[in-house]
Coordinates of C-alpha atoms in Angstrom, one line a residue:
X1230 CA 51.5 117.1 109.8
X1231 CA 48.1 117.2 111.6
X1232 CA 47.4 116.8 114.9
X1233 CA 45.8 113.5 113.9
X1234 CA 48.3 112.0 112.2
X1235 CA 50.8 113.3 115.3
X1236 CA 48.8 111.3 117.6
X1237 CA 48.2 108.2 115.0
X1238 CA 52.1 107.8 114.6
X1239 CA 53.5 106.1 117.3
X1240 CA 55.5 107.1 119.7
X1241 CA 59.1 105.5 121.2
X1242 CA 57.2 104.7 124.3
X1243 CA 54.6 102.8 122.3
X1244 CA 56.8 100.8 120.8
X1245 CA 57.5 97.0 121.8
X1246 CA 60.4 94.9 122.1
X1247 CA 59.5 93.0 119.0
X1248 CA 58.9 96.1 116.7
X1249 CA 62.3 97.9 117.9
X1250 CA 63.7 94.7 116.6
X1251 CA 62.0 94.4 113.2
X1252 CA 63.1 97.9 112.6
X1253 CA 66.6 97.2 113.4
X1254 CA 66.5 93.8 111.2
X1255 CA 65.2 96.4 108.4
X1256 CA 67.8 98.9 108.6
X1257 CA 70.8 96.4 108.7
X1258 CA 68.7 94.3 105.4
X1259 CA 69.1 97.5 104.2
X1260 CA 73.3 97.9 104.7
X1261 CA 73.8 94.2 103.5
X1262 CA 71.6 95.1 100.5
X1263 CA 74.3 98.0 100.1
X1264 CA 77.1 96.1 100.7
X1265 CA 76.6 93.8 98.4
X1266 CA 75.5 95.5 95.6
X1267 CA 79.0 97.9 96.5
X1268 CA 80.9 94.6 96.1
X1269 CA 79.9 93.6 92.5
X1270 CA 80.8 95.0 89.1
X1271 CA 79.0 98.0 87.7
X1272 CA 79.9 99.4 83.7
X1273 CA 81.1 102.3 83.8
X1274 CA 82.3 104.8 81.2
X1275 CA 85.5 106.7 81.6
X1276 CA 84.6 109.8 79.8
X1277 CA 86.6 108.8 76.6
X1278 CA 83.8 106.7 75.5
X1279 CA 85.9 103.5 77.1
X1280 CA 83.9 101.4 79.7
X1281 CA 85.8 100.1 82.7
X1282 CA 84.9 97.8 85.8
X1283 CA 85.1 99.0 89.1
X1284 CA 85.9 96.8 91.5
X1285 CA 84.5 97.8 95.3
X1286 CA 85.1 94.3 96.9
X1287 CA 89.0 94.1 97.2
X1288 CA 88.7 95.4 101.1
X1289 CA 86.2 92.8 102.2
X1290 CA 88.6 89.7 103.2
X1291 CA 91.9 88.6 102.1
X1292 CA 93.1 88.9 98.5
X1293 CA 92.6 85.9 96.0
X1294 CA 96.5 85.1 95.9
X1295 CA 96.5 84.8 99.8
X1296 CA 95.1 81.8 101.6
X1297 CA 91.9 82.3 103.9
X1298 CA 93.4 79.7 106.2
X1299 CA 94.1 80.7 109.9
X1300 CA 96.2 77.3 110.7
X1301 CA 98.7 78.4 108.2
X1302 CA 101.4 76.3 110.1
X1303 CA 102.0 72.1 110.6
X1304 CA 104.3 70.6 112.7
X1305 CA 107.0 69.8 110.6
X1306 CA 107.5 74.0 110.2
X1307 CA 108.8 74.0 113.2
X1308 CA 109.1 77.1 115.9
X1309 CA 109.0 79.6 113.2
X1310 CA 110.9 82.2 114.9
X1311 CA 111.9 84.3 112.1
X1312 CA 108.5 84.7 111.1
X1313 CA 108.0 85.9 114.7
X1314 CA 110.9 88.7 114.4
X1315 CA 109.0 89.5 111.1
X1316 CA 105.9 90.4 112.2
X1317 CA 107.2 92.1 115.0
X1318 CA 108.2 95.4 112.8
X1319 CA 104.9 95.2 110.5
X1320 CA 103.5 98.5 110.4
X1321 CA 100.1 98.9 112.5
X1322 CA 97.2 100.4 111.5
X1323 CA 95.9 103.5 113.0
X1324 CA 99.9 105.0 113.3
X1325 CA 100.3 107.8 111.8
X1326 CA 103.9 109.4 111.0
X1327 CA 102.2 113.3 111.1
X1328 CA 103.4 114.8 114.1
X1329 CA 101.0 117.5 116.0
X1330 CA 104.0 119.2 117.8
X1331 CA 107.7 118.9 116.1
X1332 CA 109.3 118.1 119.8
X1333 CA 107.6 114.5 119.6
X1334 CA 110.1 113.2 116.4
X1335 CA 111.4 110.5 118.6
X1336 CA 108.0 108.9 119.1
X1337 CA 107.0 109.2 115.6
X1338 CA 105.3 106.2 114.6
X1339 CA 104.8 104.2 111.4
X1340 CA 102.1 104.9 108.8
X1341 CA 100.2 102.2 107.4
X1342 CA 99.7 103.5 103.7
X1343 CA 95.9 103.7 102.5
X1344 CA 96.2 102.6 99.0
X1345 CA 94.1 102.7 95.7
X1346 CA 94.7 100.1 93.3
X1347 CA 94.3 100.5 89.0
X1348 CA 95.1 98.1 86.5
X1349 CA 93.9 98.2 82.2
X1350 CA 91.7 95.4 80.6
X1351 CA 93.5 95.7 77.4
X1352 CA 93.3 91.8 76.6
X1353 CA 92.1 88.2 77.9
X1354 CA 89.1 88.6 80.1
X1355 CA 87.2 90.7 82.7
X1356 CA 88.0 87.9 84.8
X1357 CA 91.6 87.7 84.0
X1358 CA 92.0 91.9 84.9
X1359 CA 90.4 91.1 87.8
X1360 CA 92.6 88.2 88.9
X1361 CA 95.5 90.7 87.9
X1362 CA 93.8 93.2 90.5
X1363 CA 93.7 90.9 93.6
X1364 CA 97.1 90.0 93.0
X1365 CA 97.9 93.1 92.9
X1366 CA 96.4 93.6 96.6
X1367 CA 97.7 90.7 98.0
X1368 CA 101.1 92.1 97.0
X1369 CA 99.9 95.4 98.7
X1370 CA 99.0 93.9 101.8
X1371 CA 102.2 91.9 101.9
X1372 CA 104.0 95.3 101.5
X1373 CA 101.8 96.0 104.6
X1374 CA 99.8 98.1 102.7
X1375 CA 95.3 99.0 103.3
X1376 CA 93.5 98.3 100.0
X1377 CA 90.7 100.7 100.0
X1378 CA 89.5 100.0 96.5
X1379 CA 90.3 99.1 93.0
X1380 CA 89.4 100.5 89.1
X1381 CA 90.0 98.8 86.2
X1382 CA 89.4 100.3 82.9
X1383 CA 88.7 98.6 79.2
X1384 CA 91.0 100.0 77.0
X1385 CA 93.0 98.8 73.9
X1386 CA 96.3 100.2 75.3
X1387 CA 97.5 102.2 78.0
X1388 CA 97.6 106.0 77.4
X1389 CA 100.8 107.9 76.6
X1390 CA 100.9 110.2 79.3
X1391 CA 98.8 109.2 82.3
X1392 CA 98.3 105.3 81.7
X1393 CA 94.4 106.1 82.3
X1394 CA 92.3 107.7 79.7
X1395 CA 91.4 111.7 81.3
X1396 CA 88.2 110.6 82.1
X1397 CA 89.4 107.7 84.5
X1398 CA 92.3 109.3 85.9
X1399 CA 89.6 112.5 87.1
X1400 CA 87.9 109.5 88.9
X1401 CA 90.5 107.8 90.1
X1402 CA 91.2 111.4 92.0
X1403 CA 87.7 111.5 93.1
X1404 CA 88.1 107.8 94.8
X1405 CA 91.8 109.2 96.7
X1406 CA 90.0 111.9 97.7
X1407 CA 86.9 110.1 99.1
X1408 CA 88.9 107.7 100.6
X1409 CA 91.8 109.4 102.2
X1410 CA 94.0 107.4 100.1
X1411 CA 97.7 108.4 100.5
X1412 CA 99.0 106.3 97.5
X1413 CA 98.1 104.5 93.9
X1414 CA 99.4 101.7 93.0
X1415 CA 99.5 100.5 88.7
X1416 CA 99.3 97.5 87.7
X1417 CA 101.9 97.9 85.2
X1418 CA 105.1 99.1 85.3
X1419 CA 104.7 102.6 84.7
X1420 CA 107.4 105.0 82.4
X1421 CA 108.8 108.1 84.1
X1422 CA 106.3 110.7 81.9
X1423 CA 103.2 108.4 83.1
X1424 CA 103.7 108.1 86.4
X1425 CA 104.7 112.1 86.7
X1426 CA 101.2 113.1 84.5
X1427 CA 99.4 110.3 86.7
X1428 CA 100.5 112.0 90.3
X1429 CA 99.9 115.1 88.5
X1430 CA 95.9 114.7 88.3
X1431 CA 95.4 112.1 91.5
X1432 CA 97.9 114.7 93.8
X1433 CA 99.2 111.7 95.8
X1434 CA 102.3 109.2 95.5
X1435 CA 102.3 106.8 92.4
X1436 CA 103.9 103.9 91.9
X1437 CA 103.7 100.7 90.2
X1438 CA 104.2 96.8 90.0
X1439 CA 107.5 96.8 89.6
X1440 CA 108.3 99.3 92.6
X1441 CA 105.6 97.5 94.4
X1442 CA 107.6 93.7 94.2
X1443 CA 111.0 95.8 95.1
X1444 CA 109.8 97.0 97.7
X1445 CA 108.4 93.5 99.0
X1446 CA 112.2 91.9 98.0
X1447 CA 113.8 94.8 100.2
X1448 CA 111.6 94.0 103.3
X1449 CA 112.0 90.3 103.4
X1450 CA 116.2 90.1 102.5
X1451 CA 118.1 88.7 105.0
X1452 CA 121.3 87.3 103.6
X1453 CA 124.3 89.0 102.5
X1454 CA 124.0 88.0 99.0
X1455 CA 120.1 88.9 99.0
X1456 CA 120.4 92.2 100.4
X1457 CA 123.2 93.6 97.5
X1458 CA 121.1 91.8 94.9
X1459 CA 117.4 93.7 95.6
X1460 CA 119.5 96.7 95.9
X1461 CA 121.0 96.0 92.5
X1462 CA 117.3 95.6 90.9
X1463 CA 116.5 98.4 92.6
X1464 CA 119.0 101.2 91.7
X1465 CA 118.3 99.6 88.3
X1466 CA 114.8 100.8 87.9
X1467 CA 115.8 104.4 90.0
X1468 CA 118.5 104.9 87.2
X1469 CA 116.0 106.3 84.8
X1470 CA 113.3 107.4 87.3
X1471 CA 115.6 109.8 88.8
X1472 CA 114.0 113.4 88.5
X1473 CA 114.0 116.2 91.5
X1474 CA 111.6 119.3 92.0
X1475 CA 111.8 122.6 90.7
X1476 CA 115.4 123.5 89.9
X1477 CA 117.5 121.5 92.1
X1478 CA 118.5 119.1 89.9
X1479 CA 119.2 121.3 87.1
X1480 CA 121.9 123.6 88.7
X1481 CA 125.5 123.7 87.2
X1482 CA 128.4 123.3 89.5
X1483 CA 130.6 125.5 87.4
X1484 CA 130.7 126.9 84.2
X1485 CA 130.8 130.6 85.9
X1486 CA 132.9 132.7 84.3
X1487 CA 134.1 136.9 85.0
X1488 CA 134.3 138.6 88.1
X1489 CA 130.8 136.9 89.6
X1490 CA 132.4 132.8 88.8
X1491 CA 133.5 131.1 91.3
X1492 CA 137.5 131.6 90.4
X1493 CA 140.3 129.9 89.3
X1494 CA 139.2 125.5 89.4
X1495 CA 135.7 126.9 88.5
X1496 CA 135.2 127.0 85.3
X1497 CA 134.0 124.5 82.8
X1498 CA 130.5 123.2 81.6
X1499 CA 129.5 121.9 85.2
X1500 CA 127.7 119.2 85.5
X1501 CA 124.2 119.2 87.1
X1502 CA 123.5 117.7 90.3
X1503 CA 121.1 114.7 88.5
X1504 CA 124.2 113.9 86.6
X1505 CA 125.7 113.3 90.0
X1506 CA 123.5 111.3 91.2
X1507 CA 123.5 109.4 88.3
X1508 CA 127.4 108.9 88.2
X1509 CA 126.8 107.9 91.8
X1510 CA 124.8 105.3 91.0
X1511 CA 126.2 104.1 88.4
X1512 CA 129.1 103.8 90.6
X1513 CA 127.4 101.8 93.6
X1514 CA 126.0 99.3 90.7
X1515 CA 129.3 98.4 89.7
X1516 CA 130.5 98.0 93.3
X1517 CA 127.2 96.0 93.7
X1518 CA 127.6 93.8 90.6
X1519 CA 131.3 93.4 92.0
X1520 CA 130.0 92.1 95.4
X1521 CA 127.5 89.7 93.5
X1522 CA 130.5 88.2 91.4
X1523 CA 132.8 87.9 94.1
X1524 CA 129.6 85.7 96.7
X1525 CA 129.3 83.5 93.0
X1526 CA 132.3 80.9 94.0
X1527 CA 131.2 80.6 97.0
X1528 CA 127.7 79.0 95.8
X1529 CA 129.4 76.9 92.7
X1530 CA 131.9 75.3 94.9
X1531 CA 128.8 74.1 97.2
X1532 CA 127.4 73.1 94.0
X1533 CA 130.6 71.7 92.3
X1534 CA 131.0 69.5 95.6
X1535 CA 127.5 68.0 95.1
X1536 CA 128.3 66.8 91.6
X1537 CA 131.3 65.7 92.7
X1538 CA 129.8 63.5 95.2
X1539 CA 127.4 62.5 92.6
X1540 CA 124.2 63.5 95.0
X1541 CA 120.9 64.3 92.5
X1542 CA 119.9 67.4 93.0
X1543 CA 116.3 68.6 92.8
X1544 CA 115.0 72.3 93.2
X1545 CA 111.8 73.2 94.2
X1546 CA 110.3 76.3 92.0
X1547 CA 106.9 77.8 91.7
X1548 CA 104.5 80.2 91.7
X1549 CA 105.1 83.0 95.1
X1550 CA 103.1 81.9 97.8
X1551 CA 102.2 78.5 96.1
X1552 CA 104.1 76.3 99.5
X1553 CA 107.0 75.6 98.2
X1554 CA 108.5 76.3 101.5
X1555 CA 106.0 74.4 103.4
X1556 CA 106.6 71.7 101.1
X1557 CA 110.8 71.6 102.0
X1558 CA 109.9 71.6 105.9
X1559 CA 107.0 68.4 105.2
X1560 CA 110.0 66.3 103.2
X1561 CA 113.0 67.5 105.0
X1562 CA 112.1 69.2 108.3
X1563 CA 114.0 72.3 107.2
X1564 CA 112.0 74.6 109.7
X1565 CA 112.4 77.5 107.2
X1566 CA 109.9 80.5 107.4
X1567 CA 106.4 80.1 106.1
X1568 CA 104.2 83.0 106.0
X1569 CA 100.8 83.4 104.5
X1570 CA 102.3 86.3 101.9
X1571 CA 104.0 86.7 98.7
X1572 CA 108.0 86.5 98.7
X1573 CA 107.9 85.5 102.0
X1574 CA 111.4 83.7 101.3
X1575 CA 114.0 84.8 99.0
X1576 CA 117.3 83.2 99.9
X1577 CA 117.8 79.8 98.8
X1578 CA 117.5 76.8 100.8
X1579 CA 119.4 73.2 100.4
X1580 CA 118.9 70.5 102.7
X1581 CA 119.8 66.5 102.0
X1582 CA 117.1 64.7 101.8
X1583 CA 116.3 60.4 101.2
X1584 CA 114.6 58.3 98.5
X1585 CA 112.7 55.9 100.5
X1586 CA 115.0 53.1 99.6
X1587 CA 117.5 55.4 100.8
X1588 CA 119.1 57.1 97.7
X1589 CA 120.8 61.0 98.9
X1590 CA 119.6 63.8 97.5
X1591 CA 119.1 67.4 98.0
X1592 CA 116.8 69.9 97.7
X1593 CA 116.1 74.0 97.2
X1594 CA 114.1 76.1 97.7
X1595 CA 114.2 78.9 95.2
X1596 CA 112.5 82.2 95.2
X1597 CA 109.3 82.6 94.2
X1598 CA 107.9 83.8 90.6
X1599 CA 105.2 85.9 89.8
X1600 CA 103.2 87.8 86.5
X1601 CA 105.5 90.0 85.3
X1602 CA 108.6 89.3 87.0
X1603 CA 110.8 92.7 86.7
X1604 CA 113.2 91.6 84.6
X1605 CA 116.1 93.8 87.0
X1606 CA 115.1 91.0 89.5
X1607 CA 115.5 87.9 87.0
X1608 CA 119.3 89.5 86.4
X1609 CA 120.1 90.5 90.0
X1610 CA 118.9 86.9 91.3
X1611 CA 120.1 85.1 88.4
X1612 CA 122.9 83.5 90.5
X1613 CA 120.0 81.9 92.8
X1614 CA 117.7 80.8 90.1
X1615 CA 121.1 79.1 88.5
X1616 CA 120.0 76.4 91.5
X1617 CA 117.1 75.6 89.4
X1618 CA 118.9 75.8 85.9
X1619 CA 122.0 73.1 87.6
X1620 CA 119.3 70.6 88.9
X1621 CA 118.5 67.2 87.9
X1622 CA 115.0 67.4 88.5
X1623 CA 112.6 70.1 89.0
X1624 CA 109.4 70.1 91.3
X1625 CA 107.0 72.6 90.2
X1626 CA 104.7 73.7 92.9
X1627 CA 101.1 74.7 92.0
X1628 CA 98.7 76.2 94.2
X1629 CA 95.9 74.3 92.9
X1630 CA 93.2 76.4 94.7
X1631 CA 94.3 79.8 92.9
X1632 CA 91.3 81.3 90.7
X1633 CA 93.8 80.7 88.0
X1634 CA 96.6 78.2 88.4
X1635 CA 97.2 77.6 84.6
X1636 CA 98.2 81.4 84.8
X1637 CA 100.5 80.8 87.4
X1638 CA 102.3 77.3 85.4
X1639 CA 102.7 79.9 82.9
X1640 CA 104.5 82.5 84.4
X1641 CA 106.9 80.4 85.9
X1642 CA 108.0 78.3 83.3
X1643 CA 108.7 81.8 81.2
X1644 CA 111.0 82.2 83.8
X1645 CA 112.2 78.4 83.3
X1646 CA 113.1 79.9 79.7
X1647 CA 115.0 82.7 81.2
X1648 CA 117.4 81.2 83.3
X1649 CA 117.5 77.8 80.6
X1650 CA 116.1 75.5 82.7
X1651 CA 113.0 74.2 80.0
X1652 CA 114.6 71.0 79.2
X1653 CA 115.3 69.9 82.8
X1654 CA 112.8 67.2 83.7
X1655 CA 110.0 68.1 85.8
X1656 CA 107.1 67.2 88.2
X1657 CA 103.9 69.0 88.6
X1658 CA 102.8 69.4 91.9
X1659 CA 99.6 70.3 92.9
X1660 CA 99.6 72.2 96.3
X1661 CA 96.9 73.1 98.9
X1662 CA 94.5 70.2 97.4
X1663 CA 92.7 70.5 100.7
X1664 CA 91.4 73.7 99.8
X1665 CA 91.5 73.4 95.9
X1666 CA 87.6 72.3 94.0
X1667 CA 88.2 69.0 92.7
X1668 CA 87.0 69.9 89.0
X1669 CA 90.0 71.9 88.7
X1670 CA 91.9 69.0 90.2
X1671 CA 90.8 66.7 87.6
X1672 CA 91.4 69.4 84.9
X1673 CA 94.8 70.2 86.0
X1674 CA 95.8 66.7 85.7
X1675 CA 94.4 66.1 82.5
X1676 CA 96.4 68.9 81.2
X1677 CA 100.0 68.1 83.1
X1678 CA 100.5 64.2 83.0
X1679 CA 103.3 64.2 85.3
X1680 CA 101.6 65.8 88.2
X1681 CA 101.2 64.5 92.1
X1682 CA 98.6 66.2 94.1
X1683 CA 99.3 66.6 97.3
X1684 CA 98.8 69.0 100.7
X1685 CA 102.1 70.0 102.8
X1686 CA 99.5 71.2 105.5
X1687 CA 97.9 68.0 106.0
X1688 CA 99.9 65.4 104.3
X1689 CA 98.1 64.1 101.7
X1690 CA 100.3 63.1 98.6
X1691 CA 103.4 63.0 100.2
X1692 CA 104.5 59.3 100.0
X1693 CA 103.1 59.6 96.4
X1694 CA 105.6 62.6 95.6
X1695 CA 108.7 60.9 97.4
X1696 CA 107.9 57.8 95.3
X1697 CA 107.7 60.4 92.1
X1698 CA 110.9 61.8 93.1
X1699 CA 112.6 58.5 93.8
X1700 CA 111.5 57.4 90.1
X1701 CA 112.7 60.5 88.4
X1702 CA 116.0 61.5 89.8
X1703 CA 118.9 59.6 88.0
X1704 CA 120.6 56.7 89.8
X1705 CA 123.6 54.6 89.5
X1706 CA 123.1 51.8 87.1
X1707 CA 127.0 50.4 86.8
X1708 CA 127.5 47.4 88.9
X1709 CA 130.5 46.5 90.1
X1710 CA 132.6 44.0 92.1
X1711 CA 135.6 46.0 93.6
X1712 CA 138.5 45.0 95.9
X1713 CA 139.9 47.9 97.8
X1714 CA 143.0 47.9 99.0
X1715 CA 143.2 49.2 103.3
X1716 CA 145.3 51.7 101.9
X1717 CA 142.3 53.0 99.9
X1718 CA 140.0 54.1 102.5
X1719 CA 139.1 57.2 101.0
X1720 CA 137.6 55.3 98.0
X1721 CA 135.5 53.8 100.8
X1722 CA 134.4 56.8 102.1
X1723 CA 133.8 58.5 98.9
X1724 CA 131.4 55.2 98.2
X1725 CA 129.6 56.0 101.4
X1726 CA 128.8 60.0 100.6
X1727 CA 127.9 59.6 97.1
X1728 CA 125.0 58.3 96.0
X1729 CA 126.3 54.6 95.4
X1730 CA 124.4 51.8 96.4
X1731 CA 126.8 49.6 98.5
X1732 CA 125.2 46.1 98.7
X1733 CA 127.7 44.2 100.2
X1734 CA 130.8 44.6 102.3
X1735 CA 133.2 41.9 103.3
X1736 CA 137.1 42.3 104.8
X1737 CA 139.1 39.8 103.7
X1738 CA 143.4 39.7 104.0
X1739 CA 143.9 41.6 100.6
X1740 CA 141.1 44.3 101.4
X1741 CA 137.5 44.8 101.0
X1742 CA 135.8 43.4 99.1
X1743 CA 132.6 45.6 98.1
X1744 CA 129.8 45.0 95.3
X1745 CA 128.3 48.3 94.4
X1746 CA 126.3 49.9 91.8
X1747 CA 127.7 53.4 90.9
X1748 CA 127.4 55.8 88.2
X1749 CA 129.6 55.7 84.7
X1750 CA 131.7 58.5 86.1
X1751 CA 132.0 57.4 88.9
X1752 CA 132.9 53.6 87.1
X1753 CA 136.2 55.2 85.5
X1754 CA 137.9 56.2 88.5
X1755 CA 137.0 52.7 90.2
X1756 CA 138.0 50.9 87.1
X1757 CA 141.8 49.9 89.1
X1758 CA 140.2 48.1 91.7
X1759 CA 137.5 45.7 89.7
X1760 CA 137.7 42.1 90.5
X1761 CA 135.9 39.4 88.3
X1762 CA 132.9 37.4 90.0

């Protein structure tokens, strides 16, 4: 540079106010500019000729299946105390659990694990792989998880021994290693070889969907019952994961024979120590699956006594995170836990609830479903989803403002045909229509007839869906004139719990006289005590 053009460039001092700040405005143009173009797609190839989408805007914001909303609450949910115990042991970002001097173990902290997320665009599409991939990160963050960044890759079918093609799975290294990633998470569910020859490229912790919604299921357990049955679905899928390092779980425990064996009580084939810990937990599933069995009675005879009483029985079921639990404290004031997450509540609810001409009934709140339900779950919890299989009527929560909620109506009602519940009646309900666009509204109804849209965080709907529910559930339609003896109170009371219609009561010298309207099974047992008109 000359001295010329030294003294014709100018100098910090010479600068104004309003040039310092036209400089800044250019450099942060410049890092939106950046951002933004980070946060789109891009083509890329995978280095087996395969393109693939990269997806760089899964940090920026919540994920798609989690609502932006702040005000996640109403006033029917009540103090929401257990959500406060909840997020009292979430893991914090920033903790580490590396130690920098061994003496400090009993103030080791948490880690909050930095995770990578990669998923295959093998049909349906770009849009549905993406969909698949903010799911995915929602369940992440719900597992209290960082989502640094995503990959998916256009391929015809996953590969045989590392999921990715060669050419991905050397980039997905690269991305763990630029971001200090401490785990990758598939959106699959992963076979033992895959997930081995994947770790073995990216050098960090793998694991996939399935392990993922485990893991979720064994954070948010409370109950007894809940508790044995994610641990069943979870020794399940360990069974034929097990694997140990190096030689450890290939040593005998006998078989030694001569002078060097181990003596007389010795000798044998041995058995290795992964065979142990597969009889082991074998063993634990059958005491598990034992457990399960023996809680059973316990819930039928609760169930048995509502069909005995002849109370309707309606069971709320939907998509995770669509409100079905928000929608059980708006109709009953349950006060149950509502979180902004996925499987936030897995333990079934009942509470009694009226038709607004006062009809009894009750309802549940069932766990959540989601894309690719593990099946171990759909066996372990099938004694909780039998409360949607034994109901009358079923309301079907939607959360009409997901990117794709006819996705989500499918998913669940796969699960309907698991558990048999297909032929039950049901009613579509169209959550968070505050939030949803109103085209998909319209669509959404023009696809599912019986649908009520409504909002459990402001309202809207409700009367609408009582009325539906009113309409749908089955009610007494024998009418009767009875004379019950004093003797008989218990007939009276029985009349008064069940969901009879008494519509007149008068006490006369030879009893009571009542005119009722009850069910036919209900019409048998009264037949005795009928009187004519």
């Amino acid at each position: 540079m000359t001295n010329h053009d030294a003294a014709s460039e100018p100098q910090p001092q010479d600068l104004s106010a309003q040039d310092i700040q036209a400089v800044i405005d250019r450099i942060l143009a410049k890092e939106e500019a950046a951002t933004a173009k980070g946060a789109g797609h891009r083509a890329e190839d995978d280095g087996d000729g395969a393109p693939s989408a990269r997806r760089g805007g899964l940090t920026s914001g919540k994920a798609l299946a989690l609502s932006e909303r702040d005000d996640e609450h109403s006033e029917y949910d009540g103090e929401q105390r257990d959500l406060e115990e909840r997020r009292a042991l979430r893991r914090t970002a920033g903790l580490s659990t590396e130690l920098e001097d061994v003496t400090e173990v009993e103030y080791r902290q948490l880690r909050l694990e930095r995770v990578v997320l990669a998923g295959l665009w093998s049909e349906g599409t770009l849009e549905d792989a993406e969909n698949s991939l903010q799911e995915l990160a929602a369940l992440a963050e719900t597992a209290g998880s960082e989502v640094l960044d995503g990959i998916v890759q256009r391929r015809l079918k996953p590969d045989a021994g590392t999921f990715l093609g060669s050419g991905k799975a050397q980039e997905l290294k690269d991305i763990v290693y630029a971001t200090g990633a401490d785990t990758v998470i598939v959106d699959s569910e992963l076979s033992p070889s895959q997930r081995r020859g994947l770790e073995d490229i990216v050098k960090v912790k793998v694991i996939d969907r399935t392990a993922l919604i485990l893991d979720i299921f064994a954070q948010h357990a409370k109950s007894r019952e809940g508790k044995a049955q994610v641990e069943l679905a979870q020794l399940e899928y360990l069974l034929p994961r097990l694997r140990g390092w190096g030689e450890s779980m290939s040593r005998q425990a006998g078989g030694r024979v001569g002078a060097a064996g181990g003596g007389i009580g010795s000798r044998g084939p041995g058995e290795t120590k992964i065979e142990l810990d597969r009889r082991r937990i074998r063993t634990r599933m059958s005491k598990l699956r034992r457990e399960i069995a023996g809680m059973k009675p316990a819930r039928e005879t609760k169930r048995a006594n509502r069909k005995r009483n002849e109370v309707p029985s309606v069971a709320i079921a939907g998509y995770t995170n669509a409100g079905k639990s928000s929608l059980l404290n708006r109709l009953t004031d349950a006060g149950v836990l509502v979180e902004n997450a996925l499987f936030a509540t897995l333990d079934p609810t009942v509470r009694r609830a009226e038709t607004p001409d006062g009809l009894p009934y009750t309802l549940s709140d069932t766990v959540g479903f989601v894309r690719s339900l593990p099946t171990q779950l759909v066996e372990a919890f099938r004694s909780t989803l039998e409360e949607v299989a034994d109901a009358d009527l079923i309301l079907h929560v939607v959360d009409a403002s997901h990117p794709d909620p006819e996705g989500q109506i499918a998913a669940v009602r796969e699960v309907f045909s698991e558990v048999d519940a297909r032929k039950i009646p049901e009613i579509i309900v169209l959550n968070k229509a505050d939030a949803a666009d109103p085209f998909v509204l319209e669509r959404l109804r023009q696809h599912e007839p019986r649908n009520v849209v409504v909002s459990a965080r402001t309202g809207l709907g409700i009367e609408e869906l009582k009325q539906a529910i009113s309409a749908a559930i089955p009610r007494p339609d024998v009418v009767l004139t009875l004379l019950i003896p004093y003797s008989r109170g218990d007939l009276l009371s029985k009349l008064h719990e069940s969901s009879s219609e008494i519509r007149s009561l008068e006490h006369t010298a030879d009893g009571t006289v009542a005119r009722v309207v009850v069910r036919e099974e209900f019409a048998a047992e009264l037949e005795p005590f009928v009187v004519n008109d």
